[in-house]
Amino acid sequence: MEKNRGHFGTRLGFILAAAGSAIGLGNIWKFPYLAGENGGAVFLILYLGFVFTIGLSIMLAELAIGRTTQRNPVGAFKTLKRGPWTAVGAMGVFAGFFILSFYSVVGGWTFAYAFKSATGLLATQDIKILGNAFGGFISNPIEPLIYHALFMVITITIVLRGVDIGIERTCRILMPLLFILILVLCIRSLTLPGADVGITFFLEPDFSKISGTMITSALGHAFFSLSLGMGAMITYGSYLSNKVNLPHAALWVTSLDSIIAVMAGFMILPAVFAFGYDPAAGPGLTFITLPAVFSQIPGGMFFGTLFFILLAVAALTSAISLIEVVVAYLIDEKKLSRTRAAIVSGSTIFLLGVPSSLSLGIWSDFTIAGKNIFDIMDYLASNIMLPAGGIFIALFAGWVAFPKIMNDSEGGIQDFRWASIWQIICRYIAPAAIAVILISGL
Ligand code: TRP
């Protein structure tokens, strides 16, 4: 193992950091509104199905590739096999820029909502008022950009300090706190009068409504939510020592991530129905419904503020993993200092996010196929780039690098009971399934 590379201090520290990458706005903001738009229970089943087959296998592939090579995604592919495979790593670095640009815009909203809760601006259960407040905020040309900038500055500051101090410590303290708060909110939401309609919507599938779009979104979201398909888990794996059992770690991270997504569904969807809101309302769902839930609990202002702060932290720990892919690449391959790498990439990402934010207000007239810039960025990244990256990572692990990432004495997986099944999934099942879904989605 290289001495000068940062490493995670403990096994638990790593699992929390990787779970910190996986758990973020994807689980708490995106999953509930996607489930709301895509038939509730059907989406839940498809999503969990993808997570525990394709998702889990690719998670293990990425971690193993990272730990064996101790490199950023570009360097990792190059180390295992010279040639065109390096392009997969490069695509990952590119996807990191892309995703973080709009992710940071939403991350900014969570900060804004923490302030708004603290100053009592959201203290109402009137869903119309909350809807207007949200719409007014995101369409403002200036305010969301200030929070987007704040979000990127904090992300850069944490990444500047390096992997072990900055990332691991933050996750270890704050992730458990977020978990407890979500649990409390689930209970409140599930006990609201009228919540049962939402519970039925989320748990009783109506397979007659299944559509191609649902399948594509569920697959795309499985990748997004687990941070897969662009090398984030390769990068985190590269900071891992060979004491950790990789299949266990992969299972832990995958399970924690989907537990939080399901809990977020229970936190939002019953409340949506209880307050008579439209489950297909899209990206505003969480931001509009949650304040109404807070208005129904004692100390709602306090807990609302705390919740949005913790959500911002969850978003930050995910953002860190996105920018870390870019930063690790610039450090390893382009020999930039960590400081320069973080500042240069962070400011570029900020600028790239500006059109996404403006497309929710003054630039909303610009659309392609009915999608504004924000939706286009999200669609290209989640439904195309990540699954495409997943195909190549699976093929690479199954066909090219398998012996090395299994047996390497320094960083390989070593003994793994399900190795041959895992290899079959990587070689055939995952690439074929993803390809079919990707192509039918276009
Ligand atoms: N998984 C994170 C979330 O659910 C987002 C994220 C972090 C991500 N790193 C990633 C998505 C890498 C795709 C690829 O919020």
Short mmCIF file of N, CA and C in Angstrom, two decimals, residues 109-123 147 291 294 299-309:
data_model
loop_
_atom_site.label_atom_id
_atom_site.label_comp_id
_atom_site.label_asym_id
_atom_site.label_seq_id
_atom_site.Cartn_x
_atom_site.Cartn_y
_atom_site.Cartn_z
N TRP A 109 -30.56 24.49 -1.65
CA TRP A 109 -31.94 24.63 -1.15
C TRP A 109 -32.05 24.16 0.29
N THR A 110 -31.32 23.09 0.65
CA THR A 110 -31.45 22.57 2.01
C THR A 110 -30.92 23.59 3.02
N PHE A 111 -29.84 24.28 2.66
CA PHE A 111 -29.36 25.35 3.54
C PHE A 111 -30.41 26.45 3.66
N ALA A 112 -30.94 26.84 2.52
CA ALA A 112 -31.94 27.90 2.53
C ALA A 112 -33.11 27.50 3.42
N TYR A 113 -33.51 26.23 3.32
CA TYR A 113 -34.66 25.78 4.11
C TYR A 113 -34.34 25.68 5.59
N ALA A 114 -33.07 25.43 5.92
CA ALA A 114 -32.68 25.47 7.33
C ALA A 114 -32.88 26.90 7.86
N PHE A 115 -32.44 27.89 7.10
CA PHE A 115 -32.63 29.28 7.53
C PHE A 115 -34.10 29.65 7.60
N LYS A 116 -34.83 29.25 6.58
CA LYS A 116 -36.25 29.61 6.55
C LYS A 116 -37.01 28.97 7.72
N SER A 117 -36.66 27.73 8.06
CA SER A 117 -37.31 27.09 9.21
C SER A 117 -36.97 27.83 10.48
N ALA A 118 -35.68 28.16 10.62
CA ALA A 118 -35.23 28.81 11.86
C ALA A 118 -35.91 30.14 12.07
N THR A 119 -36.23 30.85 10.97
CA THR A 119 -36.83 32.17 11.14
C THR A 119 -38.36 32.10 11.09
N GLY A 120 -38.90 30.87 11.11
CA GLY A 120 -40.35 30.73 11.21
C GLY A 120 -41.11 30.96 9.91
N LEU A 121 -40.39 31.08 8.80
CA LEU A 121 -41.05 31.37 7.53
C LEU A 121 -41.88 30.20 7.00
N LEU A 122 -41.61 29.01 7.53
CA LEU A 122 -42.30 27.83 7.00
C LEU A 122 -43.30 27.25 7.98
N ALA A 123 -43.60 28.02 9.04
CA ALA A 123 -44.44 27.47 10.10
C ALA A 123 -45.92 27.52 9.74
N TYR A 147 -26.99 30.30 -2.24
CA TYR A 147 -26.89 29.07 -1.46
C TYR A 147 -26.11 27.98 -2.21
N PRO A 291 -42.26 20.65 5.72
CA PRO A 291 -42.61 21.73 6.66
C PRO A 291 -44.01 21.56 7.22
N PHE A 294 -43.70 19.20 10.03
CA PHE A 294 -43.10 19.85 11.21
C PHE A 294 -44.12 20.70 11.95
N GLY A 299 -42.39 21.72 19.00
CA GLY A 299 -41.01 22.13 18.71
C GLY A 299 -40.68 22.01 17.24
N GLY A 300 -41.71 22.10 16.39
CA GLY A 300 -41.53 21.91 14.95
C GLY A 300 -40.48 22.81 14.33
N MET A 301 -40.43 24.04 14.83
CA MET A 301 -39.47 24.99 14.25
C MET A 301 -38.04 24.51 14.50
N PHE A 302 -37.82 24.06 15.74
CA PHE A 302 -36.49 23.57 16.10
C PHE A 302 -36.14 22.32 15.29
N PHE A 303 -37.08 21.35 15.27
CA PHE A 303 -36.78 20.10 14.58
C PHE A 303 -36.68 20.31 13.07
N GLY A 304 -37.47 21.23 12.55
CA GLY A 304 -37.41 21.54 11.12
C GLY A 304 -36.03 22.08 10.75
N THR A 305 -35.55 23.00 11.56
CA THR A 305 -34.23 23.58 11.31
C THR A 305 -33.16 22.49 11.39
N LEU A 306 -33.24 21.70 12.47
CA LEU A 306 -32.26 20.63 12.65
C LEU A 306 -32.30 19.67 11.47
N PHE A 307 -33.50 19.32 11.04
CA PHE A 307 -33.62 18.36 9.95
C PHE A 307 -32.95 18.90 8.68
N PHE A 308 -33.23 20.12 8.32
CA PHE A 308 -32.65 20.63 7.07
C PHE A 308 -31.13 20.80 7.19
N ILE A 309 -30.65 21.08 8.40
CA ILE A 309 -29.19 21.14 8.57
C ILE A 309 -28.60 19.74 8.34
#
